[in-house]
Amino acid sequence: EPEVTQTPSHQVTQMGQEVILRCVPISNHLYFYWYRQILGQKVEFLVSFYNNEISEKSEIFDDQFSVERPDGSNFTLKIRSTKLEDSAMYFCASSPRGMDEKLFFGSGTQLSVL
Amino acid sequence: GESVGLHLPTLSVQEGDNSIINCAYSNSASDYFIWYKQESGKGPQFIIDIRSNMDKRQGQRVTVLLNKTVKHLSLQIAATQPGDSAVYFCASSWDSSYKLIFGSGTRLLVRP
C-alpha cells in the first residue's frame, strides 16, 4: 500500500538554527499538509498546500515557517530560526482531492530544539 | 471557539469485549468527521470517516455514530483485540476548510 514517507525520523538542532523536514507524499495525491504534535498534546494543523501554493495556514504557521515542493515528489517544511517551543513531532500528510476526505499521514519527524 | 474533545483519556477493556470511544465537537458547521488510530512512534492511521448527511457508518469491526443534535461522535470497536491498543483521535472539518481539528485522544488499553 502506498504511504507517505518522512525524513529524518529524528532531528536535533540548536535554537536559532534552520531546519528542513522532508516528506514524499503519495504519488497521485494533489494536496499536501503539515501537522505537528507537541508531546502529550493534540495534533495541530499547520498548513495545506495545493497547486504549488498555500491553500490554508494556521496561526502557528508564522513567517518563520515555509513550505515548498521543490520537485515532483518532495514536499518540505522549513523553520528558519528554531525556537525551543518548536520541539514537536511533525507529521506530513497528503490526500487525493482536498476537502472533506481522509488524510494519509507519514510516521513523523521528531524535532528537538536545544 | 472551535474544538473537538474526548470524554475519557484512557479506556481499559477486556480482550473480546466491545469498546466505545466518545468524542464531542463544538462547531455546528462541522460536516466531516474522522477517526484515527495512533500507535507508539507512528503517524495517525485512518480508521473510518463519516459525513454529516449520515448518522452511522460501518467498517470492518468498527462503527462510527454521529449525533448532530448533541454534537457527539463515537467509535465502536467490536471484539477488541490486543492489536487495537493505541491512542484514538477524532477529528472534524467543515466546508471551505482544508484543516482537520483533532481531539486530545483516548488511550485504549486491551487486557488479555
Tab-separated table of C-alpha atoms in Angstrom:
chain	number	residue	atom	x	y	z
A	1	GLU	CA	0.000	0.000	0.000
A	2	PRO	CA	1.426	3.439	-0.880
A	3	GLU	CA	2.492	5.534	2.052
A	4	VAL	CA	3.782	8.951	2.972
A	5	THR	CA	7.444	8.866	3.920
A	6	GLN	CA	9.252	11.388	6.074
A	7	THR	CA	12.916	12.018	6.727
A	8	PRO	CA	14.658	12.232	9.057
A	9	SER	CA	12.784	10.374	11.789
A	10	HIS	CA	14.630	12.416	14.420
A	11	GLN	CA	16.231	15.837	14.124
A	12	VAL	CA	18.140	17.600	16.866
A	13	THR	CA	19.073	21.232	16.366
A	14	GLN	CA	20.265	24.238	18.283
A	15	MET	CA	17.942	27.146	18.950
A	16	GLY	CA	18.191	29.702	16.160
A	17	GLN	CA	19.259	27.187	13.528
A	18	GLU	CA	17.333	26.442	10.369
A	19	VAL	CA	15.841	23.009	9.826
A	20	ILE	CA	14.235	21.396	6.815
A	21	LEU	CA	11.887	18.491	7.257
A	22	ARG	CA	11.288	16.354	4.231
A	23	CYS	CA	8.320	14.381	3.014
A	24	VAL	CA	7.441	12.310	-0.013
A	25	PRO	CA	3.646	12.301	-0.370
A	26	ILE	CA	1.720	9.523	-2.080
A	27	SER	CA	2.415	9.895	-5.766
A	28	ASN	CA	-1.054	10.579	-7.172
A	29	HIS	CA	-2.146	12.882	-4.370
A	30	LEU	CA	-2.609	16.574	-5.049
A	31	TYR	CA	-2.984	18.065	-1.573
A	32	PHE	CA	-0.234	18.177	0.976
A	33	TYR	CA	-0.227	19.098	4.644
A	34	TRP	CA	1.941	19.605	7.670
A	35	TYR	CA	0.670	18.970	11.185
A	36	ARG	CA	2.541	18.924	14.454
A	37	GLN	CA	2.048	17.281	17.825
A	38	ILE	CA	3.734	18.620	20.923
A	39	LEU	CA	4.319	15.825	23.421
A	40	GLY	CA	1.103	14.945	25.202
A	41	GLN	CA	-0.988	17.403	23.215
A	42	LYS	CA	-3.327	17.342	20.264
A	43	VAL	CA	-2.323	17.039	16.666
A	44	GLU	CA	-2.399	20.603	15.290
A	45	PHE	CA	-2.827	21.790	11.726
A	46	LEU	CA	-0.034	23.939	10.323
A	47	VAL	CA	-0.551	24.335	6.585
A	48	SER	CA	-2.141	22.902	3.477
A	49	PHE	CA	-0.634	23.138	0.002
A	50	TYR	CA	-2.118	22.660	-3.427
A	51	ASN	CA	-1.022	23.540	-6.926
A	52	ASN	CA	2.265	24.974	-5.674
A	53	GLU	CA	0.753	27.395	-3.250
A	54	ILE	CA	-0.501	27.513	0.315
A	55	SER	CA	-4.251	26.991	0.433
A	56	GLU	CA	-4.696	27.437	4.163
A	57	LYS	CA	-2.489	28.008	7.193
A	58	SER	CA	-2.911	28.249	10.919
A	59	GLU	CA	-1.803	30.932	13.352
A	60	ILE	CA	1.147	28.718	14.278
A	61	PHE	CA	2.475	28.949	10.722
A	62	ASP	CA	4.134	32.348	11.014
A	63	ASP	CA	6.923	33.936	8.980
A	64	GLN	CA	9.452	31.509	10.423
A	65	PHE	CA	7.792	28.654	8.575
A	66	SER	CA	7.730	27.970	4.867
A	67	VAL	CA	6.794	25.067	2.637
A	68	GLU	CA	7.999	24.077	-0.767
A	69	ARG	CA	7.533	21.411	-3.378
A	70	PRO	CA	10.953	21.594	-4.994
A	71	ASP	CA	10.327	18.806	-7.467
A	72	GLY	CA	7.618	16.358	-8.456
A	73	SER	CA	7.960	14.169	-5.404
A	74	ASN	CA	9.233	16.044	-2.339
A	75	PHE	CA	7.383	18.378	-0.001
A	76	THR	CA	9.386	20.246	2.610
A	77	LEU	CA	8.788	22.269	5.742
A	78	LYS	CA	11.440	24.810	6.658
A	79	ILE	CA	11.759	26.511	10.009
A	80	ARG	CA	14.143	29.429	9.585
A	81	SER	CA	15.180	30.124	13.153
A	82	THR	CA	14.056	27.407	15.502
A	83	LYS	CA	12.761	28.131	18.978
A	84	LEU	CA	12.542	25.819	21.960
A	85	GLU	CA	8.767	25.690	21.568
A	86	ASP	CA	9.119	24.305	18.045
A	87	SER	CA	10.092	20.972	19.585
A	88	ALA	CA	7.390	18.557	18.489
A	89	MET	CA	6.567	15.646	16.230
A	90	TYR	CA	5.919	16.976	12.747
A	91	PHE	CA	3.627	14.965	10.508
A	92	CYS	CA	3.320	15.290	6.778
A	93	ALA	CA	0.075	14.172	5.151
A	94	SER	CA	-1.413	14.001	1.694
A	95	SER	CA	-4.808	13.448	0.137
A	96	PRO	CA	-6.111	12.947	-3.389
A	97	ARG	CA	-8.655	15.731	-3.649
A	98	GLY	CA	-8.554	18.067	-0.646
A	99	MET	CA	-11.562	18.976	1.493
A	100	ASP	CA	-13.686	16.508	3.397
A	101	GLU	CA	-11.595	13.456	2.820
A	102	LYS	CA	-9.169	11.349	4.750
A	103	LEU	CA	-5.569	12.302	5.037
A	104	PHE	CA	-2.746	9.809	4.822
A	105	PHE	CA	-0.092	10.585	7.409
A	106	GLY	CA	3.584	9.802	7.498
A	107	SER	CA	5.341	8.464	10.585
A	108	GLY	CA	6.595	11.871	11.551
A	109	THR	CA	9.855	13.674	12.296
A	110	GLN	CA	10.623	14.233	15.946
A	111	LEU	CA	12.237	17.681	16.164
A	112	SER	CA	14.150	18.538	19.300
A	113	VAL	CA	15.360	22.114	19.701
A	114	LEU	CA	18.058	22.554	22.345
B	1	GLY	CA	-14.310	28.612	19.572
B	2	GLU	CA	-13.628	25.526	17.528
B	3	SER	CA	-12.700	22.413	19.436
B	4	VAL	CA	-13.065	18.708	19.323
B	5	GLY	CA	-12.774	16.970	22.670
B	6	LEU	CA	-12.810	13.489	24.114
B	7	HIS	CA	-14.689	12.383	27.220
B	8	LEU	CA	-12.111	9.949	28.644
B	9	PRO	CA	-8.340	9.980	28.392
B	10	THR	CA	-7.941	6.220	28.964
B	11	LEU	CA	-10.227	3.286	28.300
B	12	SER	CA	-9.379	-0.219	29.519
B	13	VAL	CA	-11.302	-3.156	28.081
B	14	GLN	CA	-11.097	-6.920	28.214
B	15	GLU	CA	-9.973	-8.664	25.071
B	16	GLY	CA	-13.034	-9.747	23.146
B	17	ASP	CA	-15.299	-7.077	24.573
B	18	ASN	CA	-16.647	-4.166	22.587
B	19	SER	CA	-15.071	-0.734	23.004
B	20	ILE	CA	-16.794	2.605	22.717
B	21	ILE	CA	-14.774	5.779	22.423
B	22	ASN	CA	-16.640	9.068	22.574
B	23	CYS	CA	-15.973	12.495	21.186
B	24	ALA	CA	-17.744	15.849	21.379
B	25	TYR	CA	-17.327	18.668	18.905
B	26	SER	CA	-18.320	22.273	19.294
B	27	ASN	CA	-18.578	23.642	15.761
B	28	SER	CA	-22.082	23.056	14.440
B	29	ALA	CA	-20.774	23.769	10.938
B	30	SER	CA	-18.599	20.649	11.029
B	31	ASP	CA	-19.632	18.367	8.233
B	32	TYR	CA	-16.900	15.767	8.043
B	33	PHE	CA	-15.662	13.556	10.857
B	34	ILE	CA	-12.876	11.036	11.011
B	35	TRP	CA	-11.269	8.644	13.442
B	36	TYR	CA	-7.573	7.937	13.514
B	37	LYS	CA	-5.550	5.384	15.436
B	38	GLN	CA	-2.033	6.214	16.538
B	39	GLU	CA	0.377	3.579	17.722
B	40	SER	CA	3.549	4.494	19.530
B	41	GLY	CA	6.131	6.014	17.206
B	42	LYS	CA	3.812	6.065	14.212
B	43	GLY	CA	1.662	8.602	12.455
B	44	PRO	CA	-2.137	8.638	12.650
B	45	GLN	CA	-3.755	5.788	10.723
B	46	PHE	CA	-7.172	6.191	9.195
B	47	ILE	CA	-9.914	4.051	10.714
B	48	ILE	CA	-13.237	5.332	9.459
B	49	ASP	CA	-14.931	8.559	8.446
B	50	ILE	CA	-18.462	9.874	8.164
B	51	ARG	CA	-20.126	12.877	6.600
B	52	SER	CA	-22.804	14.938	8.246
B	53	ASN	CA	-25.546	13.614	5.971
B	54	MET	CA	-25.179	10.226	7.665
B	55	ASP	CA	-25.625	9.135	11.271
B	56	LYS	CA	-23.965	5.741	11.106
B	57	ARG	CA	-21.273	4.077	9.107
B	58	GLN	CA	-19.769	0.633	9.475
B	59	GLY	CA	-16.398	-0.757	8.589
B	60	GLN	CA	-14.590	-3.933	9.446
B	61	ARG	CA	-15.200	-4.367	13.214
B	62	VAL	CA	-15.697	-0.612	13.587
B	63	THR	CA	-18.783	1.581	13.579
B	64	VAL	CA	-18.961	5.344	13.790
B	65	LEU	CA	-22.101	7.010	15.084
B	66	LEU	CA	-22.821	10.687	14.613
B	67	ASN	CA	-25.399	12.617	16.610
B	68	LYS	CA	-25.536	16.105	15.192
B	69	THR	CA	-28.212	17.216	17.627
B	70	VAL	CA	-25.851	16.947	20.580
B	71	LYS	CA	-22.661	17.273	18.528
B	72	HIS	CA	-21.375	13.868	19.538
B	73	LEU	CA	-19.376	11.236	17.734
B	74	SER	CA	-18.489	7.732	18.839
B	75	LEU	CA	-16.296	4.908	17.638
B	76	GLN	CA	-17.334	1.372	18.415
B	77	ILE	CA	-14.836	-1.442	18.074
B	78	ALA	CA	-16.278	-4.937	18.123
B	79	ALA	CA	-14.419	-7.852	19.708
B	80	THR	CA	-11.473	-5.706	20.783
B	81	GLN	CA	-8.084	-7.292	20.191
B	82	PRO	CA	-4.642	-6.604	21.677
B	83	GLY	CA	-3.641	-5.022	18.367
B	84	ASP	CA	-6.315	-2.384	18.915
B	85	SER	CA	-4.315	-0.925	21.805
B	86	ALA	CA	-3.414	2.609	20.720
B	87	VAL	CA	-4.450	6.243	21.088
B	88	TYR	CA	-7.593	7.096	19.164
B	89	PHE	CA	-8.266	10.585	17.850
B	90	CYS	CA	-11.414	12.052	16.467
B	91	ALA	CA	-11.135	14.969	14.083
B	92	SER	CA	-13.513	17.151	12.135
B	93	SER	CA	-13.576	19.681	9.382
B	94	TRP	CA	-16.127	21.897	7.712
B	95	ASP	CA	-16.974	23.212	4.318
B	96	SER	CA	-14.376	25.520	2.756
B	97	SER	CA	-11.623	24.403	5.117
B	98	TYR	CA	-8.725	22.083	4.430
B	99	LYS	CA	-7.775	21.601	8.021
B	100	LEU	CA	-8.753	18.835	10.391
B	101	ILE	CA	-9.315	19.802	14.009
B	102	PHE	CA	-8.167	16.982	16.249
B	103	GLY	CA	-9.352	15.965	19.678
B	104	SER	CA	-6.941	15.273	22.507
B	105	GLY	CA	-7.026	11.480	22.143
B	106	THR	CA	-8.188	8.468	24.132
B	107	ARG	CA	-5.774	5.703	25.008
B	108	LEU	CA	-7.325	2.270	24.578
B	109	LEU	CA	-5.771	-0.494	26.660
B	110	VAL	CA	-6.794	-4.073	25.927
B	111	ARG	CA	-6.417	-6.516	28.820
B	112	PRO	CA	-5.625	-10.122	27.874
